[in-house]
Amino acid sequence: MKFKPFSAMRRGLGAFWRGVDATRRTFFNLLFLLLAVFVLWAIFGGGVKPLGEKTALVVELRGDLLEQTRGRPSEHLIEGLAGGEVKRSMQLRDVLTVLNAAAKDPQISSVVLITDELDYAGLAVIGEVARAIDRVKAAGKPVIAWGGSFTQRQYGIASHASEIYTHPMGGVMLEGFGGYRNYYGEGLNKLGVTVNLMKVGAYKSAAEPYIGNGPSQASREADSYLYNALWANYTADVEKQRKLPAGAVMQLIDNLPQRLKDRGGDLARVTLDSKLVDGLKTRDEIRTMMIKRGVADDGGDSFRQVSFSDYLERNRPKLFGEGVAVIVASGTIRDGSAGPGTIGGISTSNLIRAAREDDQIKAVVLRVDSPGGSAFASELIRRELELTRAAGKPVVISMSNLAASGGYWISMAADEVIADANTITGSIGVFALVPTAEKVGEKLGIRADGVTTTWVAGAFDPLRPIDPRLVEVVQSSVENIYTRFTRSAAQARKTTPAKIDEVGQGRVWTGQQALDRGLVDRIGSFGDAIDSAAKRAKLSGDYRVAYIERESSSLDRLLQFFGASASQALAVQVKLGLLDALPADVAGEVAADMEFLKQSAVRGAPFNAVVHCMCTSP
């Protein structure tokens, strides 16, 4: 018999792989079994221990406070185990659930709010939490806020508390809004890079850093009008909550150097003198104060309390019954599919369609927090909302921190548009950038040459000067998208394209300014939007609020990092044997993505990217 080493090696490797695969399947089956046992125990294992009287709810805000967290806890765990930095975040919906429940819970006597580790929260989100705190206070329950120090964002929330305390070495730092951008026009020119800009909108300033050395006059005008309005809202709110005279915040900032000098550089004392806080206490002193006011815990070394996470578990929403669907559109809008924290034209459209086809869902709220992105993807989403309304289900838009450009586009097919007073919206404008580096090639002695059958082939080669015909084509496409934008906005707002153009041109507005110009229907909260949707659907009583969303796995994110769409990432997992088959809706996405790629290959993918993807707010 002839010995065949390669055949034996293949058999050996095959046996080894089958062993590895069996081990993997056994491990995950055991993991699933343990998870199932845990869930069953949580449901049927005797329930949670009831809270005692005079329990304080402790809410520690940590990381970024977002409409939708990016990724799942399991992914963060894997990132941490791999030695990476885990970016913490909390969801607004969870904070509102906890605070609203606390306002009604007779066992909760007070709320302790700790903001030390809050990194980011947009102005509309800050307003939502602040109003939830007001509801707790209206129920007769004090809210005690403490921070080692307070940033402007942290203080925007803490200022609504009944009492505010900071560390004796802390303070409150209010700095105002606005900032400085880097402008690269001259630097790029020296390097030999030419940035070709095609746009519609005198105020569409997102591309200005790449073509100039400073903001245009139009940009300065719009930014000044926006930031001054936001700052006026912020300072008026702080002064109202702290019972300070109008202008007190600006007076403190203007005189800060002298006031600090008078207090020997002690910012905490200046903060206390200015009545921004009620006292200076360490964290252990806050604990002692709470013990005296409430009930000591079993050990006697702290006060009776329940943590944010434990209380959230006690107040999970209903899972069944008729209700309102909430779809969160958070992040940049892109073509194809996307996971949480980003808006995919296909994936978000699928979520809307799923809500429309669910007989238990009677209305839809789209919660928008987006600076814009792809115009094509935005239109896919807008169309699905239009179809949802045509199917007899009300659609209400709830604008969060941002609903600008593409974020406004997806808001144009609704029965009602509700914005926060501090929402940044509008930015009805379009631009495209095509950079070329032919001068860089000349300096380095690099040339691009060859033969093509049409002038379009290779038109986006960065080592060749841009063809004037390409400029004409892209500019025409940009103008066409702007015409579609203003026409759709005019139809949605029951006005004319000319009127929309007057408040468009790429200019951004606060929610209140947008209301004054007819771009939204009213100023209100996230809760107002849900109530409006329920009322329009004739829902009453204890209806369900269902969040419709699709989560991505760790492998999804890894593959997407290397350029795959979310649907393509799932297809790879099927090929690897990690999934048995694609979900029906995702199979359609993959087919659509593949057709999209085929068409892009024919007409030039860069052309598609430039014409369809540049609809972003400044």
XYZ file of C-alpha atoms in Angstrom:
618
model
C 0.000 0.000 0.000
C 1.338 3.411 -0.908
C 1.582 5.893 1.964
C -0.093 9.237 1.220
C 1.188 11.767 3.773
C -0.978 14.656 2.598
C -4.124 12.548 2.735
C -3.265 11.426 6.249
C -2.571 15.015 7.232
C -5.934 16.126 5.880
C -7.679 13.364 7.809
C -5.783 14.340 10.951
C -6.596 18.025 10.567
C -10.216 17.137 9.850
C -10.447 15.070 13.015
C -8.777 17.846 14.982
C -11.197 20.463 13.629
C -14.203 18.229 14.342
C -12.967 17.915 17.918
C -12.550 21.666 18.232
C -16.002 22.216 16.727
C -17.586 19.688 19.089
C -15.872 21.353 22.049
C -17.116 24.754 20.896
C -20.686 23.517 20.504
C -20.612 21.793 23.900
C -19.271 24.942 25.575
C -21.916 27.210 24.076
C -24.691 24.695 24.774
C -23.652 24.576 28.433
C -23.455 28.360 28.496
C -26.955 28.588 27.015
C -28.253 26.051 29.563
C -26.803 28.064 32.457
C -28.319 31.243 31.038
C -31.712 29.554 30.656
C -31.582 28.306 34.256
C -30.680 31.797 35.441
C -33.560 33.390 33.509
C -36.058 30.822 34.793
C -34.829 31.339 38.338
C -35.153 35.105 37.949
C -38.747 34.712 36.702
C -40.000 31.962 38.980
C -37.506 31.901 41.834
C -39.475 33.817 44.387
C -39.198 37.343 42.942
C -37.223 40.264 44.261
C -37.043 41.337 47.867
C -39.461 44.219 48.516
C -38.002 47.607 49.387
C -38.245 48.894 52.918
C -39.747 52.216 53.874
C -37.679 55.368 53.397
C -35.422 53.789 50.827
C -33.205 56.205 48.906
C -32.625 55.618 45.221
C -28.962 56.186 44.329
C -28.439 57.234 40.718
C -24.807 57.380 39.618
C -24.498 58.749 36.101
C -21.454 57.192 34.440
C -19.863 57.535 31.029
C -21.857 58.913 28.116
C -25.602 59.368 28.490
C -26.927 58.293 25.088
C -30.167 57.564 23.292
C -28.774 54.158 22.367
C -25.628 52.452 23.606
C -23.122 51.269 21.040
C -22.796 47.500 21.345
C -23.876 45.047 24.029
C -22.511 44.464 27.560
C -21.010 41.160 26.387
C -18.990 43.037 23.792
C -17.700 45.453 26.396
C -16.711 42.490 28.558
C -14.739 40.972 25.687
C -13.047 44.292 24.991
C -12.094 44.589 28.665
C -10.705 41.054 28.786
C -8.662 41.840 25.685
C -7.055 44.761 27.519
C -8.877 47.463 25.579
C -10.432 50.576 27.071
C -14.114 50.005 27.762
C -16.144 53.148 27.083
C -18.988 53.220 29.566
C -22.394 54.523 28.648
C -25.970 54.662 29.896
C -29.224 54.898 27.977
C -31.576 57.816 28.476
C -34.577 55.473 28.448
C -33.211 53.625 31.500
C -32.591 56.814 33.477
C -36.106 58.050 32.699
C -37.622 54.672 33.626
C -35.906 54.714 37.011
C -36.701 58.332 37.888
C -40.329 58.106 36.723
C -40.838 54.938 38.768
C -39.223 56.533 41.827
C -41.634 59.468 41.645
C -44.585 57.058 42.027
C -43.046 54.476 44.392
C -44.198 55.009 48.016
C -41.134 53.111 49.288
C -38.740 55.593 47.678
C -38.411 58.617 49.917
C -35.535 60.444 48.204
C -33.051 60.295 45.348
C -29.281 60.727 45.617
C -27.791 61.874 42.321
C -24.040 61.480 41.768
C -22.655 63.022 38.582
C -18.889 62.665 39.067
C -18.380 60.161 36.282
C -20.794 61.572 33.725
C -18.682 62.325 30.639
C -21.118 63.403 27.944
C -24.776 64.268 27.560
C -26.367 66.380 24.845
C -28.512 69.358 25.745
C -31.822 67.697 24.887
C -30.890 64.619 26.935
C -29.891 66.877 29.843
C -33.313 68.491 29.589
C -35.084 65.103 29.652
C -33.271 64.043 32.844
C -33.837 67.456 34.419
C -37.588 67.228 33.822
C -37.639 63.711 35.289
C -35.939 65.100 38.410
C -38.617 67.799 38.550
C -41.285 65.070 38.552
C -39.584 63.371 41.505
C -39.552 66.676 43.412
C -43.183 67.342 42.494
C -44.027 64.051 44.207
C -42.639 65.496 47.433
C -39.346 63.606 47.338
C -36.075 65.522 47.726
C -33.275 65.000 45.209
C -29.767 65.462 46.626
C -27.014 65.983 44.037
C -23.331 65.565 44.844
C -20.209 65.857 42.757
C -16.528 66.122 43.515
C -16.854 68.997 41.070
C -19.326 69.818 38.313
C -18.725 70.300 34.620
C -21.198 72.361 32.658
C -23.031 69.245 31.438
C -23.125 67.686 34.904
C -24.397 70.892 36.445
C -27.135 71.223 33.827
C -28.680 68.122 35.410
C -27.640 68.734 39.029
C -29.083 72.271 39.036
C -32.583 70.743 39.119
C -31.917 68.913 42.397
C -33.468 70.060 45.675
C -29.996 70.386 47.201
C -26.549 70.468 45.595
C -23.267 69.706 47.331
C -19.706 69.618 46.073
C -16.400 68.576 47.615
C -14.498 71.258 49.586
C -11.851 71.083 46.852
C -14.428 71.039 44.048
C -16.535 73.664 42.355
C -18.681 74.377 39.300
C -17.037 75.270 35.993
C -19.343 77.017 33.529
C -17.648 77.965 30.284
C -20.368 78.684 27.739
C -20.936 77.208 24.276
C -19.006 77.336 21.036
C -15.406 76.620 20.288
C -12.659 76.713 17.718
C -12.104 74.509 14.689
C -8.849 73.833 12.897
C -8.722 75.094 9.304
C -6.481 73.182 6.917
C -6.912 75.095 3.644
C -3.469 76.705 3.561
C -1.760 73.597 4.934
C -3.357 71.334 2.340
C -2.431 73.786 -0.378
C 1.223 73.715 0.723
C 1.150 69.934 0.635
C -0.251 70.036 -2.876
C -3.722 68.719 -2.039
C -6.625 70.391 -3.829
C -10.045 70.083 -2.194
C -12.855 70.517 -4.701
C -16.119 71.513 -3.034
C -19.551 71.311 -4.647
C -22.481 72.394 -2.485
C -25.847 74.055 -2.172
C -26.365 76.205 0.904
C -24.603 79.419 1.874
C -24.586 78.274 5.516
C -23.449 74.682 4.853
C -20.126 75.054 6.623
C -19.025 71.472 7.390
C -16.461 71.523 4.550
C -15.031 74.980 5.284
C -12.080 73.688 7.374
C -10.710 71.957 4.251
C -10.913 74.881 1.846
C -10.223 78.005 3.909
C -8.304 79.484 6.807
C -11.292 80.524 8.869
C -15.090 80.493 8.969
C -17.089 82.358 6.364
C -19.180 85.327 7.377
C -22.319 83.227 6.882
C -20.925 80.548 9.167
C -20.045 83.086 11.882
C -23.530 84.572 11.678
C -25.318 81.232 11.953
C -23.076 79.833 14.701
C -23.350 82.994 16.770
C -27.141 83.010 16.514
C -27.321 79.330 17.468
C -24.846 79.353 20.364
C -26.198 82.548 21.903
C -29.695 81.063 21.956
C -28.489 77.802 23.525
C -26.464 79.687 26.139
C -29.409 81.956 26.963
C -31.565 78.856 27.536
C -28.929 77.240 29.752
C -28.236 80.257 31.952
C -31.934 81.115 32.307
C -32.642 77.564 33.456
C -29.811 77.569 36.008
C -30.873 80.957 37.372
C -34.486 79.788 37.643
C -33.590 76.569 39.461
C -31.149 78.259 41.851
C -33.397 81.312 42.360
C -30.708 83.688 41.109
C -31.312 87.071 39.460
C -31.178 87.224 35.688
C -27.617 87.644 34.458
C -26.053 86.171 37.596
C -24.226 83.388 35.712
C -22.616 85.758 33.215
C -21.671 88.123 36.015
C -19.925 85.270 37.831
C -17.974 84.261 34.725
C -17.004 87.833 33.852
C -15.764 88.517 37.399
C -14.297 85.054 38.061
C -10.603 86.130 38.197
C -11.269 88.767 40.861
C -13.685 86.614 42.853
C -11.187 83.747 42.897
C -8.467 86.133 44.026
C -10.669 87.430 46.836
C -11.188 83.838 48.023
C -7.533 82.911 47.805
C -8.088 80.779 44.708
C -10.701 78.580 46.422
C -13.168 77.746 43.627
C -15.423 75.745 45.959
C -15.937 78.819 48.166
C -16.633 81.021 45.165
C -19.195 78.450 43.999
C -20.846 78.438 47.416
C -20.809 82.244 47.636
C -22.483 82.376 44.218
C -25.275 80.054 45.466
C -24.592 77.482 42.780
C -24.345 74.859 45.547
C -25.910 74.562 48.991
C -22.873 73.313 50.840
C -19.397 71.784 50.722
C -19.319 68.143 51.811
C -17.224 65.073 51.232
C -18.934 61.919 50.026
C -18.821 60.315 53.489
C -20.437 63.433 54.938
C -23.269 63.033 52.418
C -23.639 59.435 53.632
C -23.841 60.585 57.270
C -26.412 63.233 56.344
C -28.585 60.647 54.577
C -28.444 58.281 57.581
C -29.723 61.046 59.837
C -32.531 61.900 57.436
C -33.612 58.372 56.616
C -33.045 54.872 57.899
C -29.715 53.184 58.488
C -29.106 49.958 56.600
C -28.739 46.605 58.353
C -25.056 47.180 59.051
C -25.666 50.684 60.367
C -22.764 52.155 58.382
C -24.851 53.590 55.536
C -28.425 54.542 54.696
C -31.149 52.305 53.304
C -30.760 52.482 49.544
C -31.308 50.785 46.224
C -28.895 51.171 43.325
C -29.773 52.356 39.846
C -29.222 48.937 38.249
C -31.215 47.037 40.880
C -34.113 49.460 40.682
C -34.089 49.328 36.882
C -34.490 45.543 37.030
C -37.534 46.023 39.257
C -39.140 48.319 36.693
C -38.653 46.630 33.349
C -41.350 47.547 30.785
C -44.198 45.269 29.706
C -43.257 42.687 27.088
C -46.684 41.926 25.664
C -49.830 43.693 24.596
C -50.780 46.529 22.299
C -48.576 49.564 22.359
C -46.315 52.158 20.782
C -43.084 51.192 19.055
C -40.021 53.361 19.628
C -37.268 53.169 17.027
C -34.073 54.997 17.930
C -32.266 56.603 14.987
C -28.990 57.563 16.627
C -25.688 58.386 14.958
C -24.491 59.016 11.429
C -26.741 57.835 8.597
C -25.012 55.411 6.229
C -25.959 53.239 3.292
C -26.690 49.560 3.874
C -26.990 48.083 7.361
C -25.609 49.231 10.701
C -25.660 48.161 14.327
C -26.663 50.163 17.414
C -25.298 53.699 17.574
C -25.337 54.136 13.779
C -28.251 54.474 11.362
C -28.286 52.116 8.386
C -30.609 52.937 5.516
C -31.564 49.278 5.082
C -31.445 48.135 8.713
C -33.418 51.080 10.099
C -35.966 50.732 7.287
C -36.355 47.067 8.261
C -37.044 48.051 11.868
C -39.765 50.456 10.751
C -41.241 47.800 8.496
C -41.223 45.275 11.342
C -43.161 47.722 13.521
C -45.627 48.394 10.704
C -46.291 44.679 10.162
C -46.677 43.894 13.876
C -50.385 43.763 14.730
C -49.629 44.595 18.383
C -47.934 47.866 17.413
C -50.467 50.647 16.877
C -48.175 53.673 16.438
C -44.497 54.484 15.895
C -42.220 57.058 17.531
C -38.922 57.700 15.750
C -36.455 59.131 18.255
C -33.907 61.047 16.160
C -30.414 61.964 17.333
C -28.390 62.356 14.160
C -26.199 64.965 12.420
C -27.060 63.442 9.038
C -25.144 61.370 6.524
C -26.286 59.612 3.364
C -29.141 61.315 1.517
C -30.049 58.037 -0.196
C -30.256 56.129 3.100
C -32.247 58.996 4.613
C -34.787 58.741 1.801
C -35.152 54.975 2.336
C -36.039 55.611 5.983
C -38.378 58.504 5.178
C -40.213 56.342 2.649
C -40.763 53.534 5.184
C -42.281 56.036 7.603
C -44.505 57.319 4.804
C -45.691 53.754 4.136
C -46.325 53.269 7.854
C -48.633 56.280 7.907
C -50.352 55.034 4.743
C -50.967 51.725 6.543
C -52.957 53.611 9.179
C -50.380 53.714 11.951
C -49.534 57.181 13.333
C -45.893 58.289 13.199
C -44.498 60.872 15.621
C -40.961 62.246 15.431
C -39.175 63.020 18.697
C -36.033 65.103 18.143
C -33.242 64.662 20.669
C -29.907 66.520 20.671
C -29.526 66.548 16.884
C -31.911 66.195 13.971
C -29.927 68.037 11.332
C -29.504 67.561 7.588
C -30.161 63.848 7.008
C -31.540 63.785 10.544
C -34.162 66.299 9.419
C -34.725 64.399 6.163
C -35.864 61.273 8.024
C -38.221 63.458 10.072
C -40.275 64.580 7.068
C -42.913 61.825 7.019
C -44.747 62.160 10.325
C -48.102 63.122 11.756
C -46.291 65.328 14.253
C -42.715 66.552 14.804
C -41.791 67.361 18.407
C -38.425 68.953 19.234
C -36.665 69.918 22.431
C -36.074 73.650 22.803
C -32.333 72.893 22.603
C -32.443 70.439 19.703
C -30.085 71.418 16.890
C -32.023 70.884 13.680
C -32.440 72.160 10.141
C -29.197 72.163 8.120
C -31.211 71.652 4.950
C -28.308 71.653 2.508
C -26.009 69.321 0.583
C -22.300 69.252 -0.205
C -19.731 66.993 -1.821
C -15.935 66.933 -1.492
C -13.533 65.533 -4.066
C -9.873 65.931 -3.004
C -7.082 65.523 -5.565
C -3.322 65.306 -4.990
C -1.796 65.708 -8.441
C 0.651 68.317 -7.102
C 1.814 65.869 -4.444
C 2.455 63.348 -7.204
C 4.476 65.913 -9.149
C 6.669 66.647 -6.121
C 7.309 62.930 -5.601
C 7.721 62.126 -9.264
C 4.572 59.985 -9.398
C 2.372 60.104 -12.478
C -1.001 58.547 -13.341
C -1.532 57.597 -16.979
C -3.343 54.966 -19.017
C -6.160 54.238 -21.456
C -9.898 54.344 -20.706
C -12.992 53.910 -22.855
C -14.792 56.926 -21.323
C -13.828 60.034 -19.450
C -15.697 58.754 -16.352
C -13.343 55.795 -15.855
C -10.618 56.946 -13.511
C -12.280 60.317 -13.017
C -11.742 59.999 -9.263
C -8.054 59.151 -9.522
C -6.522 61.394 -6.821
C -3.274 61.809 -8.777
C -5.055 63.499 -11.703
C -6.582 66.996 -11.742
C -10.356 66.891 -11.463
C -12.138 66.907 -14.807
C -14.418 69.984 -15.202
C -17.104 67.621 -16.512
C -16.974 65.705 -13.220
C -17.408 68.958 -11.288
C -20.450 69.721 -13.439
C -21.929 66.246 -12.896
C -21.423 66.243 -9.125
C -22.709 69.803 -8.760
C -25.821 68.868 -10.744
C -26.370 65.849 -8.502
C -25.949 67.959 -5.368
C -28.449 70.498 -6.676
C -30.879 67.700 -7.520
C -30.680 66.314 -3.973
C -31.231 69.803 -2.537
C -34.292 70.250 -4.764
C -35.665 66.917 -3.546
C -34.888 67.932 0.036
C -36.694 71.269 -0.112
C -39.609 69.807 -2.084
C -40.140 67.001 0.434
C -39.768 69.414 3.361
C -42.295 71.786 1.803
C -44.781 68.947 1.341
C -44.276 67.783 4.924
C -44.555 71.270 6.409
C -47.446 72.303 4.110
C -45.585 75.239 2.587
C -43.610 75.982 -0.578
C -40.060 75.005 -1.582
C -39.202 78.698 -1.769
C -40.216 79.175 1.876
C -38.135 76.168 2.897
C -35.175 77.534 0.932
C -35.389 80.756 2.951
C -34.798 78.853 6.205
C -32.671 76.169 4.548
C -29.388 76.859 2.760
C -27.643 74.577 5.248
C -28.442 76.741 8.277
C -28.942 75.127 11.683
C -31.507 76.241 14.260
C -32.414 75.462 17.836
C -35.684 73.628 18.366
C -37.383 76.873 19.403
C -36.012 78.734 16.393
C -37.170 75.879 14.161
C -40.667 76.122 15.662
C -40.718 79.868 14.974
C -39.884 79.088 11.320
C -42.389 76.281 10.876
C -39.880 73.428 10.669
C -41.375 71.528 13.647
C -44.853 71.323 15.165
C -44.164 71.979 18.830
C -41.661 71.921 21.670
C -41.993 68.927 23.947
C -40.344 65.948 25.578
C -39.765 62.336 24.585
C -42.698 61.407 26.826
C -44.900 63.937 25.018
C -44.114 62.179 21.733
C -45.063 58.768 23.126
C -48.270 60.189 24.607
C -49.130 61.851 21.289
C -48.566 58.628 19.348
C -50.726 56.663 21.799
C -53.502 59.241 21.649
C -53.451 59.265 17.850
C -53.684 55.449 17.884
C -56.539 55.642 20.410
C -54.575 53.658 22.990
C -55.591 54.141 26.593
C -54.647 52.792 29.971
C -51.488 50.801 30.542
C -50.260 50.423 26.977
C -46.859 48.958 26.120
C -43.838 50.954 24.923
C -41.720 48.591 22.818
C -38.220 49.447 21.609
C -37.645 47.887 18.205
C -33.947 47.379 17.615
C -31.458 44.887 16.348
C -28.308 44.124 18.264
C -24.968 43.229 16.749
C -22.604 40.545 18.023
C -18.892 40.945 18.753
C -18.027 39.210 15.489
C -20.388 41.554 13.638
C -18.460 44.528 14.975
C -15.090 42.960 14.189
C -16.085 42.317 10.579
C -17.648 45.773 10.268
C -14.390 47.255 11.540
C -12.752 45.766 8.448
C -15.409 47.198 6.155
C -18.243 44.659 6.057
C -21.840 45.763 6.523
C -23.842 44.280 9.384
C -25.742 41.982 7.020
C -22.543 40.872 5.287
C -21.021 40.129 8.707
C -23.892 37.744 9.418
C -23.356 36.097 6.033
C -19.705 35.463 6.936
C -20.818 33.788 10.171
C -23.053 31.441 8.175
C -20.085 30.547 5.988
C -18.012 29.829 9.114
C -20.726 27.608 10.512
C -21.374 29.888 13.496
C -24.948 30.470 12.298
C -27.142 27.863 10.620
C -28.845 30.316 8.273
C -29.486 33.983 7.708
C -32.690 35.505 9.111
C -35.175 36.155 6.311
C -34.926 39.938 6.526
C -31.139 39.852 6.646
C -30.981 37.536 3.608
C -32.788 40.266 1.728
C -30.315 42.836 3.016
C -27.360 40.781 1.806
C -28.917 40.430 -1.631
C -29.588 44.171 -1.724
C -26.052 44.944 -0.592
C -24.582 42.664 -3.273
C -26.720 44.279 -5.982
C -25.681 47.690 -4.659
C -22.004 46.676 -4.940
C -22.494 45.341 -8.468
C -24.090 48.579 -9.595
C -21.364 50.585 -7.873
C -18.723 48.582 -9.729
C -20.375 49.482 -13.038
C -20.816 53.194 -12.452
C -17.870 53.753 -10.092
C -18.250 53.353 -6.334
C -16.582 56.701 -5.522
C -19.165 58.493 -7.671
C -21.986 56.899 -5.686
C -20.309 57.782 -2.394
C -19.823 61.426 -3.261
C -23.231 62.071 -4.777
C -25.332 60.239 -2.212
C -23.414 60.403 1.061
C -22.667 64.065 1.612
C -25.611 65.477 3.512
C -24.053 66.152 6.900
C -24.683 69.004 9.325
C -21.836 71.318 10.415
